[in-house]
Every structure is written in C-alpha cells, then in structure tokens.
Coordinates of C-alpha atoms and ligand atoms in Angstrom, one line a residue:
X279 CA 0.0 0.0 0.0
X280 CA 1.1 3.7 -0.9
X281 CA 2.1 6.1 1.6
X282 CA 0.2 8.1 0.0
X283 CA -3.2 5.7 1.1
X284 CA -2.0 6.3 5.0
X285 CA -1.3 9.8 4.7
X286 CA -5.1 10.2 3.6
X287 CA -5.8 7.5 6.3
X288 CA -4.3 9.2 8.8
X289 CA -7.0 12.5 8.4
X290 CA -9.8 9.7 8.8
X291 CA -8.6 7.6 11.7
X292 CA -10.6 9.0 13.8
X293 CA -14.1 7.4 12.4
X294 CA -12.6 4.1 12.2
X295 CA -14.0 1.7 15.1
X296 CA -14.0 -1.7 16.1
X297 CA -13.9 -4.2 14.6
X298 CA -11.2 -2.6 12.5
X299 CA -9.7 -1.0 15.6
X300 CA -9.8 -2.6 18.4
X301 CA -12.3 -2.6 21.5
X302 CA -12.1 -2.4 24.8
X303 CA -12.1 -6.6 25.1
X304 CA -9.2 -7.0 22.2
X305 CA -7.1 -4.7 24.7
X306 CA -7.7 -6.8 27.7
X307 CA -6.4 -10.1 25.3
X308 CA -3.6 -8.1 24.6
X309 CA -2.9 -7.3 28.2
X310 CA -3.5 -10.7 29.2
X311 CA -0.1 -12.3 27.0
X312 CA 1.6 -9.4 28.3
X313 CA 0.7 -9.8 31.6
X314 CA 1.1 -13.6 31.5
X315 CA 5.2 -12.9 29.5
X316 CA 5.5 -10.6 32.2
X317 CA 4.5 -13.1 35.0
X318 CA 7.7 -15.6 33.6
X319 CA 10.5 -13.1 33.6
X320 CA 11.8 -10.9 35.9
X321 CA 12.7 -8.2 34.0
X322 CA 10.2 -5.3 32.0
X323 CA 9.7 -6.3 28.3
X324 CA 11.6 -4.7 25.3
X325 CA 8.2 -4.2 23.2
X326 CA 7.6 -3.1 20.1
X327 CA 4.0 -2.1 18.2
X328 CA 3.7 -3.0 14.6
X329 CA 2.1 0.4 13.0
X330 CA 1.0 2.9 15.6
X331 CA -2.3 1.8 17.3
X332 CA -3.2 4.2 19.6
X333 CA -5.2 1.4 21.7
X334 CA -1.9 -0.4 21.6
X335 CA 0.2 2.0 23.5
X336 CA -2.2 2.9 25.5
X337 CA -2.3 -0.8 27.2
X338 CA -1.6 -1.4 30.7
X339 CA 2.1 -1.7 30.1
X340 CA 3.8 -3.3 32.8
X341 CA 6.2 -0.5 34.2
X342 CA 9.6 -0.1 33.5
X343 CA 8.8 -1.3 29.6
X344 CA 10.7 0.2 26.7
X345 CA 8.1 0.4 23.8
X346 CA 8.9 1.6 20.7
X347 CA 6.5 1.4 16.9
X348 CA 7.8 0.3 13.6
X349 CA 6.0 2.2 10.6
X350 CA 6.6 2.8 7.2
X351 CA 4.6 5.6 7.2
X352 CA 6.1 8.9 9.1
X353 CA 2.5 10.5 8.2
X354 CA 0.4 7.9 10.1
X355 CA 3.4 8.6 12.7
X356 CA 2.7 11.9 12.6
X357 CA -1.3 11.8 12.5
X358 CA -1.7 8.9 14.8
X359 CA 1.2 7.8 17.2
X360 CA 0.6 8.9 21.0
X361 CA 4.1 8.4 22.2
X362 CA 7.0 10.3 21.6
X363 CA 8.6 11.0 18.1
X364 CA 11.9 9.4 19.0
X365 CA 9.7 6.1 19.9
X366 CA 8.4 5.9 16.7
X367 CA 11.0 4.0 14.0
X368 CA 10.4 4.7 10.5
X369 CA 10.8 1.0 8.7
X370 CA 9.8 -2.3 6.9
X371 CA 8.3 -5.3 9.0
X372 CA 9.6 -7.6 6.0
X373 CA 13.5 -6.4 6.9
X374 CA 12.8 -5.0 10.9
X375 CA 15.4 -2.6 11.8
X376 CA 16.5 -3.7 15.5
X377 CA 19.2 -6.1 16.4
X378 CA 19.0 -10.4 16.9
X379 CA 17.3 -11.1 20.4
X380 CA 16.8 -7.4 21.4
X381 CA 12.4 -7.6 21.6
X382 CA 10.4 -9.5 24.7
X383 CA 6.8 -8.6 23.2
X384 CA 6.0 -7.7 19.7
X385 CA 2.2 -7.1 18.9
X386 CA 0.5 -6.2 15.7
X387 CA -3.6 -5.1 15.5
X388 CA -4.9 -5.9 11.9
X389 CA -2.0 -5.2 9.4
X390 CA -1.1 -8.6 9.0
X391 CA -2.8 -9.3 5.6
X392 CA -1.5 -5.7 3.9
X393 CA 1.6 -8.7 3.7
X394 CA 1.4 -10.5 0.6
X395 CA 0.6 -14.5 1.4
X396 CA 2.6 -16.4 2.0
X397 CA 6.0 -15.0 1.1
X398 CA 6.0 -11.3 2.7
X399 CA 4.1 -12.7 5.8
X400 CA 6.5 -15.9 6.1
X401 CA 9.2 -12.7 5.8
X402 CA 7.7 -10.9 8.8
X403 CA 7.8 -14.1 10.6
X404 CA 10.9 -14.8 10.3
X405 CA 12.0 -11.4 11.0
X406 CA 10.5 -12.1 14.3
X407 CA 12.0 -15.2 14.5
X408 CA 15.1 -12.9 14.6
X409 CA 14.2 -10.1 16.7
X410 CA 12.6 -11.8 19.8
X411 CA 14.1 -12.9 22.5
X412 CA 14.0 -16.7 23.2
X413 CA 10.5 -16.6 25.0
X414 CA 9.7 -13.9 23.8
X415 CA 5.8 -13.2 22.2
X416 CA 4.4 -11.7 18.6
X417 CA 0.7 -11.3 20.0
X418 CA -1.5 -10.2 16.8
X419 CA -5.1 -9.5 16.0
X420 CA -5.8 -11.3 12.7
X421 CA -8.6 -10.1 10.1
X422 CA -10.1 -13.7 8.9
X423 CA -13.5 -13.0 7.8
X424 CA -13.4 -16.0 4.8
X425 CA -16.3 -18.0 5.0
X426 CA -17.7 -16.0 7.8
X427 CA -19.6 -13.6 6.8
X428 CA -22.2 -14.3 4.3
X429 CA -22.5 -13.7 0.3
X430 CA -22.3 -10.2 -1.0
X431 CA -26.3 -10.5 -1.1
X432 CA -27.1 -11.4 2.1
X433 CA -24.5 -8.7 3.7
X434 CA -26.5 -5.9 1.2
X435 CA -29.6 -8.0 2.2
X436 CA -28.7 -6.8 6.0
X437 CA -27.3 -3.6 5.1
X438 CA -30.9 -2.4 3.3
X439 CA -32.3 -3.7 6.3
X440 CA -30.4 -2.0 8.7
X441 CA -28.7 -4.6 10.4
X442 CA -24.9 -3.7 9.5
X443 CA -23.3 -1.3 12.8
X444 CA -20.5 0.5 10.9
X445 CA -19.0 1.3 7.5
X446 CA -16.4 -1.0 9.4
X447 CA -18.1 -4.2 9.8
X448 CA -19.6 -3.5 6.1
X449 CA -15.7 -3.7 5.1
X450 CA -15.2 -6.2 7.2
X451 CA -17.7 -8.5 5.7
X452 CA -17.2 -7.9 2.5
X453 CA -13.6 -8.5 2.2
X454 CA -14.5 -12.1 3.4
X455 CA -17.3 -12.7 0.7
X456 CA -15.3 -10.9 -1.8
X457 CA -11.8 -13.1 -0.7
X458 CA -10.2 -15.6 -3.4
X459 CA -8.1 -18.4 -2.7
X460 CA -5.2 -17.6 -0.4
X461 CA -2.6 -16.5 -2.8
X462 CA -4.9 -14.0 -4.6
X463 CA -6.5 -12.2 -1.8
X464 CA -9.3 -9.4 -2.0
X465 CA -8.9 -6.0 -3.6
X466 CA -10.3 -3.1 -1.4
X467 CA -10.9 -1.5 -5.1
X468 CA -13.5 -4.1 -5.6
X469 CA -15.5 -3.8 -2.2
X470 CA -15.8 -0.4 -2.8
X471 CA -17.4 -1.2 -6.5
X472 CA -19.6 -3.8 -5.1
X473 CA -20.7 -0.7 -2.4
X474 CA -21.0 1.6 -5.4
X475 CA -23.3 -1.0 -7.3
X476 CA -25.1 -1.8 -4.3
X477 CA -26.1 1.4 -3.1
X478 CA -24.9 4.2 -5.8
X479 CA -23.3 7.5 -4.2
X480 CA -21.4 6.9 -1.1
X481 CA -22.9 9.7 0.5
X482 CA -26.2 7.7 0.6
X483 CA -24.6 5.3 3.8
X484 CA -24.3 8.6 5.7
X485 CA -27.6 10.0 4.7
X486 CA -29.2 6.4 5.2
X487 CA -27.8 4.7 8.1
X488 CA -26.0 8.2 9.6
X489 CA -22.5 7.2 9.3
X490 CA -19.9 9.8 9.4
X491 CA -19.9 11.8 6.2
X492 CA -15.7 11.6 5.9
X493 CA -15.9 8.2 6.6
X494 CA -17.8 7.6 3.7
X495 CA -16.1 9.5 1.4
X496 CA -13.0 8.4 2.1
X497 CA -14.4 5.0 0.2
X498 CA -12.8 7.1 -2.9
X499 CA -9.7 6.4 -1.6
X500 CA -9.5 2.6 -2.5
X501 CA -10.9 3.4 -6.2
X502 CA -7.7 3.2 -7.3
X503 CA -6.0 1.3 -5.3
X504 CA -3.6 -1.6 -6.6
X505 CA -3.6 -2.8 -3.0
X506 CA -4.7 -6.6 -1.8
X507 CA -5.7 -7.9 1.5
X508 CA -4.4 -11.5 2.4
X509 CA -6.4 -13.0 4.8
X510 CA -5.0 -15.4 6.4
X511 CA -6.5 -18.1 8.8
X512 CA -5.7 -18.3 12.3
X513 CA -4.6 -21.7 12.2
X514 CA -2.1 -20.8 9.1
X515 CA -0.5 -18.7 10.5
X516 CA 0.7 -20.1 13.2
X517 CA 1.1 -23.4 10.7
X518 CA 3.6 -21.0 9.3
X519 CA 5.0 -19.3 11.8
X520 CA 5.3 -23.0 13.9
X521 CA 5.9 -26.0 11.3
X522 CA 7.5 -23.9 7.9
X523 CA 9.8 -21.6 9.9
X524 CA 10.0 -23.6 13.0
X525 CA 10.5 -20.7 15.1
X526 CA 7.4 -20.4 17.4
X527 CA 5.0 -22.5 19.6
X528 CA 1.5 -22.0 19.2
X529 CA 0.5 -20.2 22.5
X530 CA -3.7 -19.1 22.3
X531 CA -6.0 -18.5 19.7
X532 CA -9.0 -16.5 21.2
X533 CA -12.1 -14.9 19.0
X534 CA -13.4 -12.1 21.0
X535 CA -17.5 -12.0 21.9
X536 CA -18.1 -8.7 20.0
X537 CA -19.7 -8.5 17.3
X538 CA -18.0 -10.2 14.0
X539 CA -15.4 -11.6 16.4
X540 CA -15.4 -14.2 15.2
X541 CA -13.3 -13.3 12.1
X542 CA -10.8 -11.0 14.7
X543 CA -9.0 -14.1 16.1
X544 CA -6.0 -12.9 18.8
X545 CA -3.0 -15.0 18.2
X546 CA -0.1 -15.4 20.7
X547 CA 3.0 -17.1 19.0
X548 CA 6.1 -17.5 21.4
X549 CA 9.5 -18.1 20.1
X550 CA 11.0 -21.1 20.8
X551 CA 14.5 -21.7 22.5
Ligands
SAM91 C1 -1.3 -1.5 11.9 S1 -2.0 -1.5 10.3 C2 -3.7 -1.7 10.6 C3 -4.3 -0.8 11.7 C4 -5.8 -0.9 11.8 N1 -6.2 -1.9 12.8 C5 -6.4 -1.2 10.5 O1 -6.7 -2.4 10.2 O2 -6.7 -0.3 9.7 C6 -1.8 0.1 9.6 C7 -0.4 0.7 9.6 O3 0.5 -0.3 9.1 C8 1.5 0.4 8.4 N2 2.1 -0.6 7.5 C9 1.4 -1.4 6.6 N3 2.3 -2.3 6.0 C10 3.5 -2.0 6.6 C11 4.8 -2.6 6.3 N4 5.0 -3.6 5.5 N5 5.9 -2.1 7.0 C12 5.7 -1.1 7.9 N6 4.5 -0.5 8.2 C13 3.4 -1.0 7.5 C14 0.8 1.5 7.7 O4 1.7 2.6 7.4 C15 -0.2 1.9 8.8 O5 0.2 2.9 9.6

C-alpha cells in the first residue's frame, strides 16, 4: 500500500472503530499475554508495536517497559502515534530494523494481511524469528473473515435492512465474501465497486444509516488502489510461523464476543528456544 493511502488514512482515523480498531475486550487479550510474559520473567519487556495503534500503547504496560512502533509511514506517525517521536522508527516489517534477540513482546492489531501470502508474511515471521528474545511473544489481531460472513447478497440484504453497525463491519464482511483463494486475496478496489453497485453514491450510507460523512467519502480512496488484503487463517499462520519456519509455539488463539469476532482471532505465538 502507498504512503500516499495512509497519509489520507491518517486524516480519517478518527471514524474508524471496532472491529477494525480494536475494542475495549481486544485490549484486555492483549494485556492478558503481556501480563502472562511478564509473570515468567523478571525483568520489564523490550516491546515493540507493529504500526501505531493508539489502543496499543495505550495498554496497561507493565512499568519499567521500553516500547517503541515500527512504521513505514512517518505521516500515520505523525497523525496517529501517542508516544514520543523518538519512539516511533520509521521502517519495513519484512527487513525490521533492531538487532538479533533485542524484543520480549511484539504485537500487531490488523495489518497482518497488507503482507502478501505467503511469502511477505513468512518474511515478517521470520524477522520475528530474529528479533525476539527466546520466550519472547508476537501477539497479533488477525482479520479472517473467509467463509464467515455471508455472500455479498445477504451482507447488502442486511445492510438495506439496517442490520450492519458501521462502514467498518460492512468492510469487514465484504472482504470475506469478496476473498479468493489464499494467494490471490481481496482487492479493497473491488469492495468499494460492489458498495457503489449496491447502493450508488457513497454519501447515501451517511444520509441512510447516519455514518460519518468523511468516513464515507473516504471510500474514494480505494478506487484506485492496486492494493490486496491477504487474509489469512488463524490456524495458518501459526502453521507458518510453527511448522515452515519452525521458530514459534503456538500459545492461544481466542475470538473475542463482540460482534464479528469471530473473524478477529488474537494470536499469541512465542519463540521457541
Ligand atoms: C497496523 S496496520 C492496521 C491498523 C488498523 N487496525 C487497521 O486495520 O486499519 C496500519 C499501519 O500499518 C503500516 N504498515 C502497513 N504495512 C507495513 C509494512 N510492510 N511495514 C511497515 N508499516 C506498514 C501503515 O503505514 C499503517 O500505519
């Protein structure tokens, strides 16, 4: 994705919601492996934030923790990131920019699948492979909406009927109706056609269903867009991340109660020694 698409992002970020940020619950599951690394070793974790979540840094940190975000994206640093400028590192996740064993806690809220499957996400594995300590956790919020979430005419069946929350969880369902196989993924170009076909002007969601009118509108931004999502199971990643690169145990897979959930699996992978 262009860093161009972020620097729009970052204007918007503040209508996006759960369950493309994350909720209150999807904190406490982060806090939770943190709390439970924490519990195992005597000193405060190294961490590190994939992107700049604001819910991410604003986590119960245990005290004493050095936490530092990896972005490529100094505009999303500069729109977004809570913590201070020297804490956020300007970088790639596919070639991470910190030394072998030097991380205790790595987490990552829903930009696993802007990595192309399965090379680029096998890459950021392995970079993590590399980076964390022996012990040390990669705690990530997956997107895996494939085969969860209806066909495109039963989500615009609901949506007429008013039984879609957010523009978020209209995404959301769509990129797992609209999803091909593994390697080819889902263009956010096309879920915002099928939108546009489906309802005509985009402004019609905000007058209809009273979503915010820049939320909306910044639908234009993926009209364009080359980008692809890779969604990737639970279960394959840490197939990858356990059996292909050998690297990690498999610590928890947990689908929060919220509302589509069940395609925002929490995965805790822990390094092996
Ligand atoms: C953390 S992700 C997703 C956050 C949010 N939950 C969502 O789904 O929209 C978004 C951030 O990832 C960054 N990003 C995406 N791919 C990246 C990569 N390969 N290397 C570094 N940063 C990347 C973008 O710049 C952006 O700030």
């Amino acid at each position: 994705m262009t860093d161009g698409h972020w620097a729009r992002m970052g204007a918007i970020w503040r209508f996006v919601g759960p369950p493309l940020r994350p909720s209150a619950q999807d904190g406490a599951l982060f806090e939770a492996a943190i709390h439970q690394w924490q519990k195992q070793h005597a000193s405060p974790p190294r961490a590190l934030i994939l992107g700049v979540t604001p819910e991410l840094y604003s986590l119960r940190w245990p005290a004493g923790t050095t936490l530092k975000a990896l972005d490529a994206s100094q505009q999303m640093v500069d729109a977004v990131w809570l913590g201070s400028p020297s804490a956020a590192v300007i970088g790639s996740w596919t070639a991470i920019p910190f030394a072998d064993n030097s991380l205790d806690i790595v987490v990552l809220d829903g930009g696993f699948g802007m990595l192309r499957y399965p090379d680029q996400q096998a890459q950021l594995l392995g970079e993590l492979r590399r980076v964390l300590a022996v012990d040390g956790i990669f705690v990530v919020r997956l997107f895996s909406p494939v085969g969860r979430t209806g066909s495109t005419a039963s989500i615009f069946a609901d949506l007429a009927a008013g039984k879609i929350a957010s523009l978020d969880a209209l995404k959301l369902r769509l990129w797992g109706a609209l999803h091909g196989e593994p390697t080819v993924g889902v263009q956010p170009r096309r879920v915002v056609a099928s939108i546009r076909e489906a309802v005509g002007e985009f402004d019609q969601l905000a007058t209809r269903y009273g979503w915010a009118l820049p939320h909306v509108r910044a639908l234009e931004f993926h009209r364009d867009s080359m980008a692809t999502y890779y969604l990737t199971e639970a279960a394959e990643v840490a197939r990858l991340a356990g059996e292909e690169l050998g690297g990690f145990n498999l610590l928890d897979i947990t689908e929060p109660d919220y509302e589509l959930g069940h395609c925002c699996p929490i995965v805790t992978l822990q390094r092996r020694g």
